PDB file of N, CA and C in Angstrom:
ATOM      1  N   UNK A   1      -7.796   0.656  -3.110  1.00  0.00           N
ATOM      2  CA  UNK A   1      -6.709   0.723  -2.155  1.00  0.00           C
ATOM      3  C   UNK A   1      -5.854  -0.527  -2.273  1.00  0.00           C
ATOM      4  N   UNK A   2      -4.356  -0.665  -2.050  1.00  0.00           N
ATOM      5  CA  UNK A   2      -3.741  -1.652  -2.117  1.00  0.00           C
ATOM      6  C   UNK A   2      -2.903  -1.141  -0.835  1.00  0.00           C
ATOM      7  N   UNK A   3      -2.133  -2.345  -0.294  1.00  0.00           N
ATOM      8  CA  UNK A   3      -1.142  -2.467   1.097  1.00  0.00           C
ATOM      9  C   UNK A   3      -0.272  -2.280   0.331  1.00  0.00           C
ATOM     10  N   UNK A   4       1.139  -1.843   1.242  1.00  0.00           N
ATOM     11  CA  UNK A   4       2.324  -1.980   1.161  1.00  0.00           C
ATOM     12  C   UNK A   4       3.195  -2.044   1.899  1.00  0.00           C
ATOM     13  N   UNK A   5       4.011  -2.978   1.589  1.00  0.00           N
ATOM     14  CA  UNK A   5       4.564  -4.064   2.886  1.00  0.00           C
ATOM     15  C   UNK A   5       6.235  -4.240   2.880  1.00  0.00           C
ATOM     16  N   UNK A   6       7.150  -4.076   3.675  1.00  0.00           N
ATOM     17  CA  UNK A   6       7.947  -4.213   3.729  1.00  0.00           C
ATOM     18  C   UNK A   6       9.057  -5.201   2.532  1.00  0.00           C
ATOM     19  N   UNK A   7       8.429  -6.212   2.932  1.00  0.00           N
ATOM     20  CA  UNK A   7       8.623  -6.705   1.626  1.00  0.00           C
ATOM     21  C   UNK A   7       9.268  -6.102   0.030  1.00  0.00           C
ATOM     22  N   UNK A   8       8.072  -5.012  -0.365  1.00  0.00           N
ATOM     23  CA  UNK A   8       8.027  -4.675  -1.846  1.00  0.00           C
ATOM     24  C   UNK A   8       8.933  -3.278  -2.033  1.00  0.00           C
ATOM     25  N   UNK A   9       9.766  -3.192  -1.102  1.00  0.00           N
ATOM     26  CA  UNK A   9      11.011  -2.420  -1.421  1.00  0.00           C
ATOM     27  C   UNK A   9      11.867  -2.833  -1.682  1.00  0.00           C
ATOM     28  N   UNK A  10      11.903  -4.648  -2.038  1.00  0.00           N
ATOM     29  CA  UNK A  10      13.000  -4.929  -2.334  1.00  0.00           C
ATOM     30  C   UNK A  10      12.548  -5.941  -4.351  1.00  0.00           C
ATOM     31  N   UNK A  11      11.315  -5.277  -4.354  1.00  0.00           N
ATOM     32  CA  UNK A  11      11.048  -6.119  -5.573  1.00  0.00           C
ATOM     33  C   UNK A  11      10.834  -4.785  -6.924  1.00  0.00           C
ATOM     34  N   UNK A  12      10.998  -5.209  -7.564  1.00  0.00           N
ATOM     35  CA  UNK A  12      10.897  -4.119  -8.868  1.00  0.00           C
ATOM     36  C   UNK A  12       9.971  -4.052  -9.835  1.00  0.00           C
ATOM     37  N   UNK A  13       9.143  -4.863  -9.566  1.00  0.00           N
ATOM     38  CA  UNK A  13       7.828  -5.236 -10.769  1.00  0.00           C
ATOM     39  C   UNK A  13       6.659  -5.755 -10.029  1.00  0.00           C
ATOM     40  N   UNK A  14       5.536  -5.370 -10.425  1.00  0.00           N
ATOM     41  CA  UNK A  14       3.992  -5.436 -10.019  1.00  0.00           C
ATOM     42  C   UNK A  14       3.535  -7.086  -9.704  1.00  0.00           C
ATOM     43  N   UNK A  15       4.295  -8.020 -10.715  1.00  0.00           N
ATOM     44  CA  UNK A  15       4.249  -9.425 -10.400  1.00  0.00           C
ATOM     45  C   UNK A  15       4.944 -10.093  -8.770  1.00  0.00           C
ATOM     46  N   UNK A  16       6.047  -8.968  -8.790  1.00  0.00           N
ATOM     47  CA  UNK A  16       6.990  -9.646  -7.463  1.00  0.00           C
ATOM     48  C   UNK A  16       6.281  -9.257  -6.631  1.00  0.00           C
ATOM     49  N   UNK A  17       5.921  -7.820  -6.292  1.00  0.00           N
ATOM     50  CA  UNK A  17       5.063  -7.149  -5.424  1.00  0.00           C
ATOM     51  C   UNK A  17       4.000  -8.168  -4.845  1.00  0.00           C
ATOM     52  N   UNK A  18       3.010  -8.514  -5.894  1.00  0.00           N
ATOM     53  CA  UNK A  18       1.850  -9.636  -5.461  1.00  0.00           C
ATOM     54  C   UNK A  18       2.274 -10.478  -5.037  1.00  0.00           C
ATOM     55  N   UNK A  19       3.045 -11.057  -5.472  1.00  0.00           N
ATOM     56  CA  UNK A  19       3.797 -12.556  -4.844  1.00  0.00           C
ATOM     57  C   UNK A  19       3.916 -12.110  -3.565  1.00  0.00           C
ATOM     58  N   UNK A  20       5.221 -11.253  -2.792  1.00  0.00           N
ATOM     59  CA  UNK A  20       5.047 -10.792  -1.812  1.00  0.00           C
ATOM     60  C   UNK A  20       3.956 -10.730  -0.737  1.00  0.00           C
ATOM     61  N   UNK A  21       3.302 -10.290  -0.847  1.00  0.00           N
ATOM     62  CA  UNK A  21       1.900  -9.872  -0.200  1.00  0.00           C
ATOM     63  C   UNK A  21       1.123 -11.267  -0.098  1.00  0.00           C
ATOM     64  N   UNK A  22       1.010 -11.933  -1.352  1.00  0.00           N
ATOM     65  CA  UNK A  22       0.326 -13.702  -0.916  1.00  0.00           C
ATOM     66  C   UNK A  22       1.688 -14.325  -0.284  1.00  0.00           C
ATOM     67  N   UNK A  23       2.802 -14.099   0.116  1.00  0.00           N
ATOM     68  CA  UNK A  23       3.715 -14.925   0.821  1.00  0.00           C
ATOM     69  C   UNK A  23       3.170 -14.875   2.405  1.00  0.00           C
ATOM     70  N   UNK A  24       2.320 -14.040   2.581  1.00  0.00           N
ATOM     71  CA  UNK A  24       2.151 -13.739   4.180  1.00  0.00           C
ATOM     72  C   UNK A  24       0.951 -13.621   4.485  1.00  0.00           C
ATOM     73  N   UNK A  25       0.126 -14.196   5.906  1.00  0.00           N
ATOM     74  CA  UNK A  25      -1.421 -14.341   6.114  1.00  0.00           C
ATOM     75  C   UNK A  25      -1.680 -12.560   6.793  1.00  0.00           C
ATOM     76  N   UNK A  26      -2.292 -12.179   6.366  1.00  0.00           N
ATOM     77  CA  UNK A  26      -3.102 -11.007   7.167  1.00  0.00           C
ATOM     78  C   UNK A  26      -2.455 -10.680   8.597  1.00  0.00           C
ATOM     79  N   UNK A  27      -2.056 -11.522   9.493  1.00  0.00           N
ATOM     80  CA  UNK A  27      -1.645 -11.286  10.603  1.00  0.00           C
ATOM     81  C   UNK A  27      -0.309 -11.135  10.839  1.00  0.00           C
ATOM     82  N   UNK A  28       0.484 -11.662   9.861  1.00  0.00           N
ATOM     83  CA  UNK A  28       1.711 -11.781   9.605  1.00  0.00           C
ATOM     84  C   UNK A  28       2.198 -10.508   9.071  1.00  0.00           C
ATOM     85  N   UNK A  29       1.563  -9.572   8.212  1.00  0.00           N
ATOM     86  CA  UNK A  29       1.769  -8.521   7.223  1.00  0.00           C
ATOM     87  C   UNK A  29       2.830  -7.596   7.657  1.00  0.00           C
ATOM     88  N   UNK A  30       3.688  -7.450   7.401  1.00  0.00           N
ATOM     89  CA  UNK A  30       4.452  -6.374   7.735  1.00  0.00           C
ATOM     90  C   UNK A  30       3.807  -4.704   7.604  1.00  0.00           C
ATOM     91  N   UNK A  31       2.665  -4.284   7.738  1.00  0.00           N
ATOM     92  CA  UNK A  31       2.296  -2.896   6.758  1.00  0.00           C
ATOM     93  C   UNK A  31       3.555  -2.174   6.672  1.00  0.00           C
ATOM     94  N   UNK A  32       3.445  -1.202   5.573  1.00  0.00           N
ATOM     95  CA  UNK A  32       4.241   0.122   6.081  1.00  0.00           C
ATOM     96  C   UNK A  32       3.432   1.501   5.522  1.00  0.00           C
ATOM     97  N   UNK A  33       2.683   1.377   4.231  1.00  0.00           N
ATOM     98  CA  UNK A  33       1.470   2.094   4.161  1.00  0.00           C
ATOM     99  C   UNK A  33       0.837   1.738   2.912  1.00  0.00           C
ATOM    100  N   UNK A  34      -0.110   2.516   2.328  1.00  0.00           N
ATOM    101  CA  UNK A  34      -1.489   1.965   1.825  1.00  0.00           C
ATOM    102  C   UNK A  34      -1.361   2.903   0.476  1.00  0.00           C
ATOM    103  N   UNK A  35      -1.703   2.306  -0.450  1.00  0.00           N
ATOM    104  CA  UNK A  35      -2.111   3.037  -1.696  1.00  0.00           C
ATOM    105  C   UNK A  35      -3.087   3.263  -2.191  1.00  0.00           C
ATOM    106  N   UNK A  36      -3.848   4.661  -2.963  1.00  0.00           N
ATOM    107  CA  UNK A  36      -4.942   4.708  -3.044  1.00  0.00           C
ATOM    108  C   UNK A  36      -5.036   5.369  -4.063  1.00  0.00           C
ATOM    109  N   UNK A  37      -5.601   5.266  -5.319  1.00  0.00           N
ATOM    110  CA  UNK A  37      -5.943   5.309  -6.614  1.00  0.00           C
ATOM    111  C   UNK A  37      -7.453   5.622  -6.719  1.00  0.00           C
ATOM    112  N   UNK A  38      -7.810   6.507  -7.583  1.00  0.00           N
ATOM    113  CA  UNK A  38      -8.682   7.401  -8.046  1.00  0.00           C
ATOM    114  C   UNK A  38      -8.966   8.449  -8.411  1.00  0.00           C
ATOM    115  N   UNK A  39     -10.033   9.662  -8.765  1.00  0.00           N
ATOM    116  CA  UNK A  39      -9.984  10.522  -8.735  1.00  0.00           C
ATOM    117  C   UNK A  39      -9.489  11.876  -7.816  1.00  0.00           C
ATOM    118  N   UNK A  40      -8.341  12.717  -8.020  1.00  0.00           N
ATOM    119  CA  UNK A  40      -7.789  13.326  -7.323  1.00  0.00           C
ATOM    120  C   UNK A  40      -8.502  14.139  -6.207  1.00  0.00           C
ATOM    121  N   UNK A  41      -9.902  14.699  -6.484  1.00  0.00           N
ATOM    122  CA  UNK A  41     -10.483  15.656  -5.710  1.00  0.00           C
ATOM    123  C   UNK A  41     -11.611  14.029  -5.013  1.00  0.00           C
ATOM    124  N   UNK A  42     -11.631  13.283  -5.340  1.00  0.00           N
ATOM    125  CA  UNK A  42     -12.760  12.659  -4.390  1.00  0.00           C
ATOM    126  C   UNK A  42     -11.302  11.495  -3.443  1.00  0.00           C
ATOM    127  N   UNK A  43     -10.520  11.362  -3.716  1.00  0.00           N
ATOM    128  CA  UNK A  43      -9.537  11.193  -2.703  1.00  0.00           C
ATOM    129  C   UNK A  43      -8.830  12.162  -2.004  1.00  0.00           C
ATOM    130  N   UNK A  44      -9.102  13.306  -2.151  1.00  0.00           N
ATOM    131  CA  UNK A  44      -8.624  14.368  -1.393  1.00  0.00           C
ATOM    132  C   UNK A  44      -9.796  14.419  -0.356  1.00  0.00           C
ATOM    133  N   UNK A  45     -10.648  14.068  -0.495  1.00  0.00           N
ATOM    134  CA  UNK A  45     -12.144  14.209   0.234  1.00  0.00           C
ATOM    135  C   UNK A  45     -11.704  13.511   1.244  1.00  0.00           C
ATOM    136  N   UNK A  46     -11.549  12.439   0.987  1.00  0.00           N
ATOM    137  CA  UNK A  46     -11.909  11.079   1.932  1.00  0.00           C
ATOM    138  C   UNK A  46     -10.678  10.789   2.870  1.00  0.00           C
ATOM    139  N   UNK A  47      -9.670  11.363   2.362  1.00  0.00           N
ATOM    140  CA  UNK A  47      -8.588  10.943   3.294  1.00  0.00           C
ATOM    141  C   UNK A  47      -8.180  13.105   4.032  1.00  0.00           C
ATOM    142  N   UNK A  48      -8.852  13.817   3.562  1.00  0.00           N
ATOM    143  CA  UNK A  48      -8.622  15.050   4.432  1.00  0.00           C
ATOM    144  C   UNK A  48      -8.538  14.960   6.023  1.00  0.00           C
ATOM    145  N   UNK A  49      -7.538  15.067   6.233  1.00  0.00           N
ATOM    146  CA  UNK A  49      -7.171  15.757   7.786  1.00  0.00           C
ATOM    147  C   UNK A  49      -6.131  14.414   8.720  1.00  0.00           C
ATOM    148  N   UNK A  50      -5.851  13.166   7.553  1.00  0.00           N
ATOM    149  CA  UNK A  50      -5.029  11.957   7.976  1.00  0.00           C
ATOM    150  C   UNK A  50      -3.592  12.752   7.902  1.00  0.00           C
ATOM    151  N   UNK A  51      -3.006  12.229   8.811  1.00  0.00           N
ATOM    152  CA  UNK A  51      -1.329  12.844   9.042  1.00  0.00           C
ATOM    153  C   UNK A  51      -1.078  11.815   7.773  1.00  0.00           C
ATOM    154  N   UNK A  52      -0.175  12.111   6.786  1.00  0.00           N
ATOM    155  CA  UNK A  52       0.133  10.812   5.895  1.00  0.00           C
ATOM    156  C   UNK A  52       1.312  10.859   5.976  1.00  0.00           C
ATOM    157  N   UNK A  53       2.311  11.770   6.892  1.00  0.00           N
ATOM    158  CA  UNK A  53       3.848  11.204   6.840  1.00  0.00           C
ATOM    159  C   UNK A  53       4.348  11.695   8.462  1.00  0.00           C
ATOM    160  N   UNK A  54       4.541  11.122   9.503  1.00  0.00           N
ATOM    161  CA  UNK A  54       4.770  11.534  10.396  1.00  0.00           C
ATOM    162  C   UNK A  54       6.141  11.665  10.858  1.00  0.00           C
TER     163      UNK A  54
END
């Protein structure tokens, strides 16, 4: 899983992105939502029945 933060809509590459994200402590974070990488049917598992766009 990785965050995604307000921030990284304004950066264009995987390096700026990180930078981003270490610019700010945990409490500070802007979220806006979460990324999640893996196999398609065992992440379909685990996140079944989450609203993912409201």
């Amino acid at each position: 899983m990785a965050v995604y933060i307000e921030e990284m809509f304004e950066t264009g590459n995987d390096v700026d992105n990180r930078a981003a994200v270490r610019a700010v402590t945990a409490e500070e974070m802007p979220l806006v939502g979460l990324a999640v990488y893996g196999l398609r049917n065992a992440a379909d598992k685990v996140l079944k029945g989450l609203t993912l766009h409201p």
